[in-house]
Coordinates of C-alpha atoms in Angstrom, one line a residue:
Chain A
X1 CA 17.7 -4.4 17.2
X2 CA 20.5 -2.6 18.8
X3 CA 18.6 0.6 18.9
X4 CA 15.6 -1.0 20.5
X5 CA 17.8 -2.4 23.2
X6 CA 19.3 1.0 23.7
X7 CA 15.9 2.5 24.1
X8 CA 14.9 0.0 26.6
X9 CA 18.0 0.7 28.6
X10 CA 17.3 4.4 28.6
X11 CA 13.6 3.9 29.5
X12 CA 14.8 1.7 32.3
X13 CA 17.3 4.2 33.7
X14 CA 14.8 7.0 33.5
X15 CA 12.0 5.3 35.2
X16 CA 14.1 3.5 37.7
X17 CA 15.3 6.5 39.6
X18 CA 13.4 8.6 42.0
X19 CA 10.7 6.2 42.9
X20 CA 12.6 4.1 45.4
X21 CA 12.6 6.2 48.5
X22 CA 9.3 6.3 50.3
X23 CA 7.7 9.7 49.9
X24 CA 7.5 11.8 53.0
X25 CA 4.1 12.0 54.6
X26 CA 2.7 15.3 53.6
X27 CA 0.9 17.6 56.0
X28 CA -1.5 18.9 53.4
X29 CA -4.7 17.4 52.1
X30 CA -3.1 15.1 49.7
X31 CA -0.7 12.2 49.7
X32 CA 1.6 10.9 47.0
X33 CA 2.0 7.2 46.5
X34 CA 5.1 5.2 45.3
X35 CA 4.2 5.7 41.7
X36 CA 4.1 9.4 42.1
X37 CA 0.3 9.7 41.9
X38 CA -1.2 12.3 44.2
X39 CA -4.2 11.4 46.2
X40 CA -6.5 13.9 47.9
X41 CA -7.4 12.8 51.4
X42 CA -11.0 13.9 51.1
X43 CA -13.6 12.5 51.1
X44 CA -12.5 9.4 53.1
X45 CA -13.0 6.2 51.2
X46 CA -15.8 3.9 52.5
X47 CA -15.2 1.0 50.2
X48 CA -11.6 -0.3 50.2
X49 CA -10.0 -3.3 48.6
X50 CA -6.7 -4.7 49.9
X51 CA -4.2 -6.4 47.6
X52 CA -1.9 -7.9 50.2
X53 CA -2.3 -9.8 53.5
X54 CA -0.2 -7.2 55.4
X55 CA -2.4 -4.4 54.2
X56 CA -5.5 -6.2 55.4
X57 CA -3.9 -6.8 58.8
X58 CA -3.0 -3.1 59.1
X59 CA -6.5 -2.0 58.1
X60 CA -7.9 -4.1 61.0
X61 CA -5.3 -2.9 63.3
X62 CA -6.4 0.7 62.5
X63 CA -10.0 -0.3 63.2
X64 CA -11.2 0.2 59.6
X65 CA -12.1 -3.4 58.9
X66 CA -15.7 -2.4 58.3
X67 CA -14.7 -0.4 55.2
X68 CA -12.9 -3.4 53.6
X69 CA -15.0 -4.9 50.8
X70 CA -12.4 -7.1 49.1
X71 CA -9.3 -9.0 50.1
X72 CA -6.9 -11.6 48.7
X73 CA -7.1 -15.3 49.1
X74 CA -4.3 -15.2 51.6
X75 CA -5.6 -12.5 53.9
X76 CA -6.5 -13.7 57.3
X77 CA -9.6 -12.1 58.7
X78 CA -10.7 -11.9 62.4
X79 CA -13.1 -14.7 63.4
X80 CA -16.6 -14.2 62.1
X81 CA -15.6 -11.7 59.4
X82 CA -16.3 -12.5 55.7
X83 CA -15.1 -10.5 52.7
X84 CA -15.2 -11.0 49.0
X85 CA -12.0 -12.6 47.7
X86 CA -10.6 -10.8 44.7
X87 CA -7.7 -13.1 43.8
X88 CA -4.2 -13.7 45.1
X89 CA -1.1 -11.5 44.9
X90 CA -0.4 -11.9 41.2
X91 CA -3.8 -12.4 39.6
X92 CA -6.7 -10.3 40.5
X93 CA -10.3 -10.8 39.3
X94 CA -10.8 -7.5 37.6
X95 CA -14.5 -8.1 37.0
X96 CA -15.1 -8.8 40.7
X97 CA -13.2 -5.6 41.6
X98 CA -15.2 -3.5 39.2
X99 CA -18.4 -5.0 40.7
X100 CA -17.3 -4.1 44.2
X101 CA -17.1 -0.4 43.2
X102 CA -14.1 0.3 45.5
X103 CA -13.3 3.9 46.3
X104 CA -9.7 2.9 47.1
X105 CA -7.6 0.0 46.2
X106 CA -4.4 -0.4 48.4
X107 CA -1.7 -2.3 46.5
X108 CA 2.0 -2.8 47.1
X109 CA 4.8 -1.8 44.8
X110 CA 6.8 -5.0 45.1
X111 CA 4.0 -7.5 45.6
X112 CA 1.5 -6.6 42.9
X113 CA 2.0 -6.4 39.2
X114 CA 2.2 -2.9 37.8
X115 CA 0.1 -4.1 34.8
X116 CA -2.8 -4.8 37.1
X117 CA -2.4 -1.4 38.8
X118 CA -2.4 0.3 35.4
X119 CA -5.4 -1.6 34.2
X120 CA -7.4 -0.6 37.2
X121 CA -6.3 3.0 36.9
X122 CA -7.4 2.9 33.2
X123 CA -10.9 1.7 34.5
X124 CA -11.0 4.9 36.7
X125 CA -10.4 3.1 40.0
X126 CA -8.1 4.8 42.5
X127 CA -5.2 2.6 43.4
X128 CA -2.7 3.7 46.0
X129 CA 0.6 1.8 45.7
X130 CA 2.4 1.5 48.9
X131 CA 6.2 1.2 48.7
X132 CA 7.8 -1.8 50.2
X133 CA 8.5 -1.6 53.9
X134 CA 11.0 -3.8 55.8
X135 CA 12.8 -1.6 58.3
X136 CA 11.0 -0.3 61.4
X137 CA 11.2 3.3 60.0
X138 CA 9.7 2.4 56.7
X139 CA 7.0 0.2 58.3
X140 CA 6.1 3.1 60.5
X141 CA 5.8 5.5 57.7
X142 CA 3.8 3.1 55.5
X143 CA 1.5 2.5 58.4
X144 CA 1.0 6.3 58.9
X145 CA 0.3 6.7 55.1
X146 CA -2.5 4.1 55.4
X147 CA -3.8 5.8 58.5
X148 CA -3.9 9.2 56.7
X149 CA -5.8 7.6 53.8
X150 CA -8.3 6.1 56.2
X151 CA -8.6 9.1 58.4
X152 CA -7.1 7.2 61.4
X153 CA -4.0 9.2 62.2
X154 CA -4.7 9.6 65.9
X155 CA -5.3 5.9 66.4
X156 CA -2.2 5.0 64.4
X157 CA 0.0 7.3 66.5
X158 CA -1.3 5.7 69.7
X159 CA -0.6 2.2 68.3
X160 CA 2.9 3.2 67.3
X161 CA 3.7 4.8 70.6
X162 CA 2.7 1.6 72.5
X163 CA 4.8 -0.5 70.1
X164 CA 7.8 1.8 70.6
X165 CA 7.6 1.2 74.3
X166 CA 7.7 -2.5 73.7
X167 CA 10.6 -2.1 71.4
X168 CA 12.7 -0.1 73.8
X169 CA 12.1 -2.7 76.4
X170 CA 13.7 -5.2 74.1
X171 CA 16.6 -2.9 73.4
X172 CA 17.2 -2.5 77.1
X173 CA 17.4 -6.2 77.5
X174 CA 19.8 -6.4 74.5
X175 CA 22.1 -3.9 76.1
X176 CA 22.5 -6.2 79.1
X177 CA 23.3 -9.3 77.0
X178 CA 26.8 -10.2 75.9
X179 CA 27.9 -10.8 72.3
X180 CA 25.0 -11.0 69.8
X181 CA 23.6 -14.4 69.1
X182 CA 23.3 -15.8 65.6
X183 CA 20.0 -16.6 63.9
X184 CA 19.1 -18.6 60.9
X185 CA 15.7 -17.8 59.4
X186 CA 14.8 -20.9 57.3
X187 CA 12.3 -20.5 54.5
X188 CA 12.5 -23.8 52.7
X189 CA 13.9 -27.3 52.9
X190 CA 16.5 -26.1 50.4
X191 CA 17.7 -23.5 53.0
X192 CA 16.2 -20.5 51.3
X193 CA 16.5 -17.6 53.7
X194 CA 16.1 -13.8 54.0
X195 CA 19.2 -11.6 53.6
X196 CA 19.6 -7.9 54.2
X197 CA 16.8 -5.5 53.3
X198 CA 14.1 -7.9 54.3
X199 CA 11.6 -7.9 57.1
X200 CA 13.2 -10.9 58.9
X201 CA 16.7 -9.5 58.7
X202 CA 15.6 -6.2 60.2
X203 CA 13.7 -7.9 63.0
X204 CA 16.6 -10.1 63.8
X205 CA 18.9 -7.0 64.1
X206 CA 16.3 -5.3 66.3
X207 CA 16.2 -8.3 68.6
X208 CA 19.9 -7.8 69.2
X209 CA 21.0 -10.8 67.1
X210 CA 22.9 -11.3 63.9
X211 CA 21.2 -12.9 60.8
X212 CA 23.8 -15.4 59.5
X213 CA 22.6 -14.7 55.9
X214 CA 22.9 -10.9 56.3
X215 CA 25.7 -10.6 53.8
X216 CA 24.6 -13.2 51.4
X217 CA 24.1 -12.3 47.7
X218 CA 20.6 -11.3 46.8
X219 CA 17.7 -10.8 49.1
X220 CA 16.4 -14.3 49.1
X221 CA 19.5 -16.5 48.9
X222 CA 19.7 -20.2 49.1
X223 CA 22.4 -21.2 51.6
X224 CA 24.1 -24.6 51.7
X225 CA 23.6 -26.9 54.7
X226 CA 27.4 -26.7 55.1
X227 CA 27.3 -23.0 55.5
X228 CA 24.6 -23.1 58.1
X229 CA 26.5 -25.8 60.0
X230 CA 29.7 -23.8 59.8
X231 CA 28.0 -20.6 61.1
X232 CA 26.4 -22.7 63.9
X233 CA 23.4 -20.5 64.7
X234 CA 22.1 -20.2 68.3
X235 CA 18.5 -20.1 67.0
X236 CA 16.8 -21.5 63.9
X237 CA 13.4 -20.0 63.1
X238 CA 11.2 -21.8 60.7
X239 CA 7.9 -20.1 59.6
X240 CA 5.1 -22.6 59.6
X241 CA 4.6 -23.8 56.1
X242 CA 2.7 -27.2 56.4
X243 CA 4.5 -30.5 56.2
X244 CA 7.8 -29.1 55.2
X245 CA 8.2 -27.4 58.5
X246 CA 8.4 -30.5 60.7
X247 CA 10.6 -32.2 58.1
X248 CA 13.0 -29.3 58.2
X249 CA 13.1 -29.3 62.0
X250 CA 13.7 -33.1 62.0
X251 CA 16.5 -32.6 59.5
X252 CA 18.4 -30.4 61.9
X253 CA 18.0 -32.9 64.7
X254 CA 20.5 -35.1 62.9
X255 CA 23.2 -32.6 63.9
X256 CA 23.2 -32.9 67.7
X257 CA 26.3 -30.8 68.0
X258 CA 24.7 -27.6 66.6
X259 CA 24.1 -25.1 69.3
X260 CA 20.5 -24.5 68.3
X261 CA 19.9 -28.3 68.5
X262 CA 21.7 -28.7 71.8
X263 CA 19.8 -25.9 73.5
X264 CA 16.5 -26.9 71.7
X265 CA 16.2 -23.6 70.0
X266 CA 14.7 -24.6 66.7
X267 CA 11.5 -22.6 66.7
X268 CA 8.5 -23.0 64.4
X269 CA 6.8 -19.7 64.3
X270 CA 3.5 -18.4 62.8
X271 CA 4.1 -17.7 59.1
X272 CA 2.1 -14.4 59.2
X273 CA 4.1 -13.2 62.2
X274 CA 7.4 -13.9 60.3
X275 CA 6.4 -12.6 56.9
X276 CA 3.8 -9.9 57.0
X277 CA 5.5 -6.5 57.6
X278 CA 3.0 -4.8 59.9
X279 CA 4.2 -2.8 62.8
X280 CA 2.5 -5.2 65.2
X281 CA 4.3 -8.3 63.7
X282 CA 7.6 -6.4 63.6
X283 CA 7.5 -5.9 67.3
X284 CA 5.9 -9.2 68.1
X285 CA 8.6 -11.2 66.2
X286 CA 11.3 -9.0 67.7
X287 CA 10.0 -9.8 71.2
X288 CA 9.7 -13.5 70.4
X289 CA 13.3 -13.8 69.1
X290 CA 14.7 -11.8 72.0
X291 CA 12.8 -13.8 74.5
X292 CA 14.0 -17.1 73.2
X293 CA 17.6 -15.9 72.9
X294 CA 17.7 -14.5 76.4
X295 CA 16.0 -17.4 78.1
Chain B
X1 CA -18.0 -29.5 1.9
X2 CA -15.0 -27.4 2.8
X3 CA -17.1 -24.2 2.6
X4 CA -19.6 -25.7 5.0
X5 CA -16.8 -26.6 7.5
X6 CA -15.5 -23.0 7.3
X7 CA -19.0 -21.7 7.9
X8 CA -19.4 -24.0 10.9
X9 CA -16.1 -23.0 12.3
X10 CA -16.9 -19.3 11.9
X11 CA -20.3 -19.7 13.6
X12 CA -18.5 -21.6 16.3
X13 CA -16.1 -18.7 16.8
X14 CA -18.9 -16.2 17.0
X15 CA -20.7 -18.4 19.6
X16 CA -17.5 -18.8 21.6
X17 CA -16.9 -15.1 21.6
X18 CA -20.5 -14.5 22.7
X19 CA -20.2 -17.1 25.6
X20 CA -16.9 -15.5 26.6
X21 CA -18.5 -12.0 26.8
X22 CA -21.5 -13.3 28.6
X23 CA -19.8 -15.3 31.3
X24 CA -17.1 -14.4 33.7
X25 CA -16.3 -14.5 37.4
X26 CA -19.0 -12.0 38.0
X27 CA -22.6 -12.8 37.0
X28 CA -24.4 -10.2 34.9
X29 CA -28.1 -10.3 34.3
X30 CA -29.4 -10.7 30.8
X31 CA -31.1 -7.4 30.9
X32 CA -27.9 -5.6 31.9
X33 CA -26.0 -7.6 29.4
X34 CA -28.3 -6.7 26.5
X35 CA -28.3 -3.1 27.6
X36 CA -24.6 -2.7 27.6
X37 CA -24.7 -4.4 24.1
X38 CA -27.2 -2.1 22.7
X39 CA -25.8 1.0 24.4
X40 CA -22.0 0.3 24.2
X41 CA -21.0 3.8 25.1
X42 CA -23.0 4.0 28.4
X43 CA -20.7 3.9 31.5
X44 CA -21.4 1.6 34.4
X45 CA -20.4 -1.6 36.1
X46 CA -21.7 -3.9 33.4
X47 CA -20.1 -1.7 30.7
X48 CA -16.7 -1.7 32.5
X49 CA -16.8 -5.5 32.9
X50 CA -18.0 -6.4 29.4
X51 CA -16.3 -3.8 27.2
X52 CA -13.2 -2.9 29.1
X53 CA -12.3 -6.2 30.7
X54 CA -13.8 -9.1 28.8
X55 CA -13.8 -7.7 25.3
X56 CA -10.1 -6.9 25.0
X57 CA -9.4 -10.3 26.5
X58 CA -11.6 -12.1 24.0
X59 CA -10.0 -10.2 21.2
X60 CA -6.6 -11.2 22.4
X61 CA -7.7 -14.8 22.7
X62 CA -9.0 -14.7 19.1
X63 CA -5.8 -13.3 17.7
X64 CA -3.4 -15.5 19.8
X65 CA -5.5 -18.7 19.1
X66 CA -5.6 -18.0 15.4
X67 CA -1.9 -17.1 15.2
X68 CA -0.7 -20.1 17.2
X69 CA -2.8 -22.5 15.2
X70 CA -1.8 -21.1 11.8
X71 CA 1.9 -20.9 12.7
X72 CA 1.8 -24.5 14.0
X73 CA 0.1 -25.7 10.9
X74 CA 2.6 -24.0 8.6
X75 CA 5.6 -25.3 10.7
X76 CA 4.3 -28.9 10.7
X77 CA 4.2 -28.8 6.9
X78 CA 7.4 -26.8 6.6
X79 CA 9.4 -29.2 8.8
X80 CA 7.5 -32.3 7.8
X81 CA 7.2 -33.1 11.4
X82 CA 4.0 -33.9 13.3
X83 CA 5.4 -32.7 16.6
X84 CA 6.4 -29.2 15.3
X85 CA 4.5 -26.3 16.9
X86 CA 5.1 -22.6 17.1
X87 CA 7.6 -23.0 19.9
X88 CA 9.7 -25.7 18.2
X89 CA 12.2 -23.3 16.6
X90 CA 13.5 -21.7 19.8
X91 CA 11.1 -18.9 20.2
X92 CA 9.7 -19.9 23.5
X93 CA 13.1 -20.2 25.2
X94 CA 14.2 -16.7 24.1
X95 CA 10.9 -15.1 25.0
X96 CA 11.0 -16.7 28.4
X97 CA 14.5 -15.6 29.0
X98 CA 13.6 -12.0 27.9
X99 CA 10.7 -11.9 30.3
X100 CA 12.6 -13.5 33.2
X101 CA 15.6 -11.2 32.8
X102 CA 13.4 -8.1 32.9
X103 CA 11.3 -9.4 35.8
X104 CA 14.3 -10.0 37.9
X105 CA 17.2 -7.8 36.9
X106 CA 16.1 -4.8 34.9
X107 CA 13.2 -3.1 36.5
X108 CA 12.2 -1.2 33.3
X109 CA 8.8 0.3 33.5
X110 CA 6.9 0.4 30.3
X111 CA 3.6 -0.1 32.0
X112 CA 1.5 -2.7 30.3
X113 CA 4.3 -3.1 27.7
X114 CA 7.1 -4.3 30.0
X115 CA 6.7 -8.1 29.7
X116 CA 5.3 -8.2 26.1
X117 CA 8.2 -6.0 24.8
X118 CA 10.9 -8.0 26.7
X119 CA 9.4 -11.3 25.7
X120 CA 9.2 -10.3 22.0
X121 CA 12.7 -8.9 22.1
X122 CA 14.0 -12.2 23.7
X123 CA 12.1 -14.2 21.1
X124 CA 13.6 -12.2 18.2
X125 CA 17.2 -12.6 19.6
X126 CA 16.7 -16.4 19.8
X127 CA 15.1 -16.5 16.3
X128 CA 18.0 -14.6 14.9
X129 CA 20.5 -17.1 16.4
X130 CA 18.5 -20.0 15.1
X131 CA 18.4 -18.4 11.6
X132 CA 22.2 -17.8 11.6
X133 CA 22.9 -21.4 12.8
X134 CA 20.4 -23.0 10.4
X135 CA 21.7 -20.8 7.6
X136 CA 25.1 -22.5 7.9
X137 CA 23.3 -25.7 7.2
X138 CA 21.4 -24.3 4.2
X139 CA 18.1 -24.3 6.1
X140 CA 17.8 -28.0 6.0
X141 CA 14.9 -29.4 8.1
X142 CA 17.2 -31.1 10.5
X143 CA 19.4 -28.0 10.7
X144 CA 16.4 -25.8 11.7
X145 CA 14.9 -28.3 14.2
X146 CA 18.2 -29.0 15.9
X147 CA 19.2 -25.4 16.1
X148 CA 15.8 -24.5 17.5
X149 CA 15.7 -27.3 20.0
X150 CA 19.3 -26.8 21.3
X151 CA 18.8 -23.0 21.7
X152 CA 15.6 -23.6 23.5
X153 CA 17.5 -25.9 25.9
X154 CA 20.2 -23.3 26.5
X155 CA 17.7 -20.5 27.1
X156 CA 15.4 -22.6 29.3
X157 CA 18.4 -23.5 31.5
X158 CA 19.2 -19.8 31.7
X159 CA 15.6 -19.2 32.8
X160 CA 16.0 -21.9 35.5
X161 CA 19.2 -20.2 36.6
X162 CA 17.3 -16.9 37.0
X163 CA 14.5 -18.7 38.8
X164 CA 16.9 -20.0 41.4
X165 CA 18.3 -16.5 42.0
X166 CA 14.9 -14.7 42.1
X167 CA 12.7 -13.9 45.0
X168 CA 9.7 -16.1 45.7
X169 CA 7.3 -13.5 44.2
X170 CA 9.3 -13.0 41.1
X171 CA 9.6 -16.8 40.7
X172 CA 5.8 -17.1 40.9
X173 CA 5.4 -14.3 38.4
X174 CA 7.7 -15.9 35.9
X175 CA 6.2 -19.4 36.4
X176 CA 2.7 -18.0 35.9
X177 CA 3.9 -16.4 32.7
X178 CA 5.6 -19.5 31.5
X179 CA 2.3 -21.5 31.8
X180 CA 0.6 -19.0 29.6
X181 CA -2.2 -16.7 30.6
X182 CA -4.5 -14.1 29.1
X183 CA -5.1 -12.3 32.4
X184 CA -3.9 -8.7 32.9
X185 CA -4.2 -5.6 30.8
X186 CA -4.9 -6.5 27.2
X187 CA -6.2 -3.1 26.1
X188 CA -2.8 -1.9 24.9
X189 CA -1.4 -5.2 23.5
X190 CA -4.4 -5.8 21.2
X191 CA -3.6 -2.6 19.5
X192 CA -0.2 -4.0 18.5
X193 CA -0.4 -7.7 17.9
X194 CA -2.9 -7.6 15.0
X195 CA -0.1 -6.0 12.9
X196 CA 2.0 -9.1 13.3
X197 CA -0.6 -11.8 13.4
X198 CA -3.1 -10.9 10.6
X199 CA -0.5 -10.2 7.8
X200 CA 1.4 -13.2 9.1
X201 CA -1.5 -15.5 8.7
X202 CA -2.2 -14.0 5.2
X203 CA 1.3 -14.7 4.1
X204 CA 1.2 -18.3 5.4
X205 CA -2.1 -18.7 3.4
X206 CA -0.4 -17.4 0.2
X207 CA 2.4 -19.9 0.6
X208 CA -0.2 -22.7 1.0
X209 CA 0.7 -24.4 -2.3
X210 CA 4.4 -24.1 -1.7
X211 CA 3.9 -25.8 1.7
X212 CA 2.0 -28.6 -0.1
X213 CA 4.9 -29.1 -2.5
X214 CA 7.5 -29.1 0.3
X215 CA 5.5 -31.7 2.2
X216 CA 6.4 -34.1 -0.6
X217 CA 10.1 -33.5 0.0
X218 CA 12.6 -30.9 -1.1
X219 CA 13.5 -32.7 -4.4
X220 CA 9.9 -33.2 -5.5
X221 CA 9.2 -29.6 -4.5
X222 CA 12.0 -28.5 -6.7
X223 CA 10.5 -30.3 -9.7
X224 CA 7.2 -28.6 -9.0
X225 CA 9.1 -25.3 -9.2
X226 CA 9.3 -24.6 -5.5
X227 CA 12.6 -23.6 -3.9
X228 CA 12.3 -25.3 -0.6
X229 CA 15.2 -23.5 1.1
X230 CA 13.9 -20.1 0.1
X231 CA 10.4 -20.9 1.3
X232 CA 11.7 -22.2 4.6
X233 CA 13.7 -19.0 5.1
X234 CA 10.7 -16.8 4.5
X235 CA 8.2 -18.8 6.4
X236 CA 10.5 -19.3 9.3
X237 CA 10.7 -15.5 9.7
X238 CA 6.9 -15.1 9.3
X239 CA 6.0 -17.9 11.7
X240 CA 8.5 -16.4 14.2
X241 CA 6.9 -13.0 14.0
X242 CA 3.4 -14.5 14.5
X243 CA 4.5 -16.7 17.4
X244 CA 6.5 -13.9 19.0
X245 CA 3.5 -11.6 19.0
X246 CA 1.4 -14.4 20.5
X247 CA 3.9 -15.1 23.2
X248 CA 4.2 -11.4 24.0
X249 CA 0.4 -11.2 24.5
X250 CA -0.2 -14.4 26.4
X251 CA 3.0 -16.1 27.5
X252 CA 3.4 -19.7 26.5
X253 CA 0.0 -21.1 25.8
X254 CA 0.8 -24.7 24.8
X255 CA -1.0 -27.2 22.7
X256 CA -3.1 -24.9 20.6
X257 CA -0.4 -24.7 17.9
X258 CA 0.1 -28.5 18.1
X259 CA -3.4 -30.1 18.2
X260 CA -5.6 -27.6 16.3
X261 CA -3.8 -28.1 13.0
X262 CA -3.8 -31.9 13.5
X263 CA -7.5 -31.9 14.3
X264 CA -8.3 -29.8 11.2
X265 CA -6.1 -32.0 9.0
X266 CA -8.2 -35.0 10.1
X267 CA -11.3 -33.1 9.1
X268 CA -10.5 -31.4 5.8
X269 CA -7.3 -33.2 4.6
X270 CA -3.7 -32.1 4.1
X271 CA -4.1 -29.1 1.6
X272 CA -2.4 -26.2 3.3
X273 CA -4.5 -23.3 2.0
X274 CA -7.8 -24.5 3.4
X275 CA -6.0 -25.9 6.4
X276 CA -4.6 -22.5 7.4
X277 CA -8.0 -20.9 7.3
X278 CA -9.6 -23.7 9.2
X279 CA -6.8 -23.8 11.8
X280 CA -7.0 -20.1 12.4
X281 CA -10.8 -20.2 13.0
X282 CA -10.7 -23.3 15.1
X283 CA -7.6 -22.1 17.1
X284 CA -9.4 -18.8 17.8
X285 CA -12.6 -20.4 18.9
X286 CA -10.7 -23.0 21.0
X287 CA -8.6 -20.5 22.9
X288 CA -11.6 -18.2 23.5
X289 CA -13.5 -21.1 25.1
X290 CA -10.5 -22.4 27.0
X291 CA -9.9 -18.9 28.4
X292 CA -13.6 -18.7 29.5
X293 CA -13.1 -21.9 31.4
X294 CA -9.9 -20.6 32.9
X295 CA -11.6 -17.4 34.1
X296 CA -14.8 -19.0 35.5
X297 CA -14.1 -22.5 36.8
X298 CA -12.6 -21.6 40.1
X299 CA -13.7 -17.9 40.3
X300 CA -15.9 -18.5 43.3
X301 CA -12.7 -19.2 45.2
X302 CA -11.1 -16.1 43.9
X303 CA -8.7 -18.1 41.7
X304 CA -8.1 -17.8 38.0
X305 CA -6.4 -20.7 36.2
X306 CA -3.6 -20.0 33.6
X307 CA -5.2 -20.7 30.3
X308 CA -2.2 -23.0 29.4
X309 CA -3.4 -25.5 32.0
X310 CA -6.8 -25.6 30.4
X311 CA -5.6 -25.9 26.8
X312 CA -3.2 -28.7 27.9
X313 CA -5.8 -30.8 29.8
X314 CA -8.9 -30.2 27.6
X315 CA -7.0 -30.1 24.4
X316 CA -5.0 -33.2 25.2
X317 CA -8.0 -35.3 26.0
X318 CA -9.9 -34.0 23.0
X319 CA -6.9 -35.0 20.8
X320 CA -6.6 -38.5 22.2
X321 CA -10.3 -39.1 21.3
X322 CA -9.6 -37.8 17.8
X323 CA -6.6 -40.1 17.5
X324 CA -8.6 -43.1 18.6
X325 CA -11.3 -42.4 16.1
X326 CA -8.9 -41.9 13.3
X327 CA -7.8 -45.3 12.2
X328 CA -5.6 -44.8 9.2
X329 CA -2.2 -43.2 9.3
X330 CA -2.1 -39.4 9.5
X331 CA -1.0 -37.8 6.3
X332 CA 0.7 -34.5 5.8

């Protein structure tokens, strides 16, 4: 028993290191994914399956939507588009995937199960595993990786340049503002929120504000109502999640002394904008927060 | 009569396996289906779907179904308790905790083996503790059940603790596993679990007569020359290995280990030797069919159900019908 445990520990420590930092985008004709698998960039894939809503959004952003043959249940498609659904984030319909004969499957390291990735690889399907991206820098490099795989580097660079311009406009505005405002990003009725190393936290920082849960333990902590009240945020953002959202908003209105309630800064925002780490959403949400705070 | 029932169950298992290979989320034409059957080494879409995706899964369902039903059958006799099932003696809690700890805190990467190994390891830790505690009470029935149930509670609470600390995605992943599912890569795991499940079922079969004697009570068993404590010790370890392997392969698939042995007992009577064979066959066929339902019923919406949901609903209703039909008191 003991020796098995020891072996597991060693296996864990060996495999754990080295794979965390996103690999640099190589200039050659191949690209390495977060599992260390090298991919040649030629020929360009014409049948792609996306394993995450943000990947699907990025593919459309890059203008490669026509190459997409399979998406997840949660992927939002532009009006009129219809794609084969291959499952959700955790369970994928392997049979359907085989039938679609994809030339490339784009998966995420954090969102998709490694077992599924291995299973597909065992079936001879090419799976590129993107590493998780939350900060602007990582989102940019992940986006560029996808662009390289799809042969859309020039388009991607143009998109990123335009987004940079919008971001620097926000930064200029921040420089004029006084002390940073406090933001609470509410994910559930139980006050689940996003702490550091998350998309929401990075966006709040870029918008020149402070995430009140930045230093909480864990990445998705559950704060107490007392703590939120004590911190007295200037802005409460609630991603739209059905009935719960309105209830959560109504819940805060029982505390008329809170700054966010007084100035009517409890904002229900689009869930995709808040949670899908695409470059466009990053900038969009940053602008939204900055705009509300500096109104 | 018994032989005919065995034969019927065996044919049922073959038909279930055939249905499971034939149907899935993707429709395959008969022509293609036969072709990949008659030319099993030819590559292609149908071949990949039938032989590399459905077949390992069907095999896993056969093994897990047979293992759970046989282990449940033996434990019901061993503990003289109609509510006993493979998870009664603390295996499930330990397995769940093992899987949850690894999912959330220790990102060990053993590929397809990560969850199975951690679940099996957790189950064995929990079983060892139950064994030590029950050992202090001379392996009495109450000692075993109480130790198992209490440890399950402790471990389940620890799992809930981890769930509250985990990220939404990890939480989903653990919950999905807790419900029991045969989805995912089964190619590797089916190379390992037969070594636990098949000899396990064989040993349970060999102890069939001892189980019959124990069902009469420890004292009567003693007069029949069966040492109840010793048998309980051995069979506790054997059923734990079988159930641990099942959990490692499929998570916590409920109800198979509880209802299949009861249903078989109603059909062929309480003798444990035939009962273990019948339960294994019926459990295998039932889980293969339930998994086919889980794979296909919502597949048009891109959704697969965890098989535990199907076994619970279908199995539960089926069992109520059996109970209503059976008038006299159930015997062990």
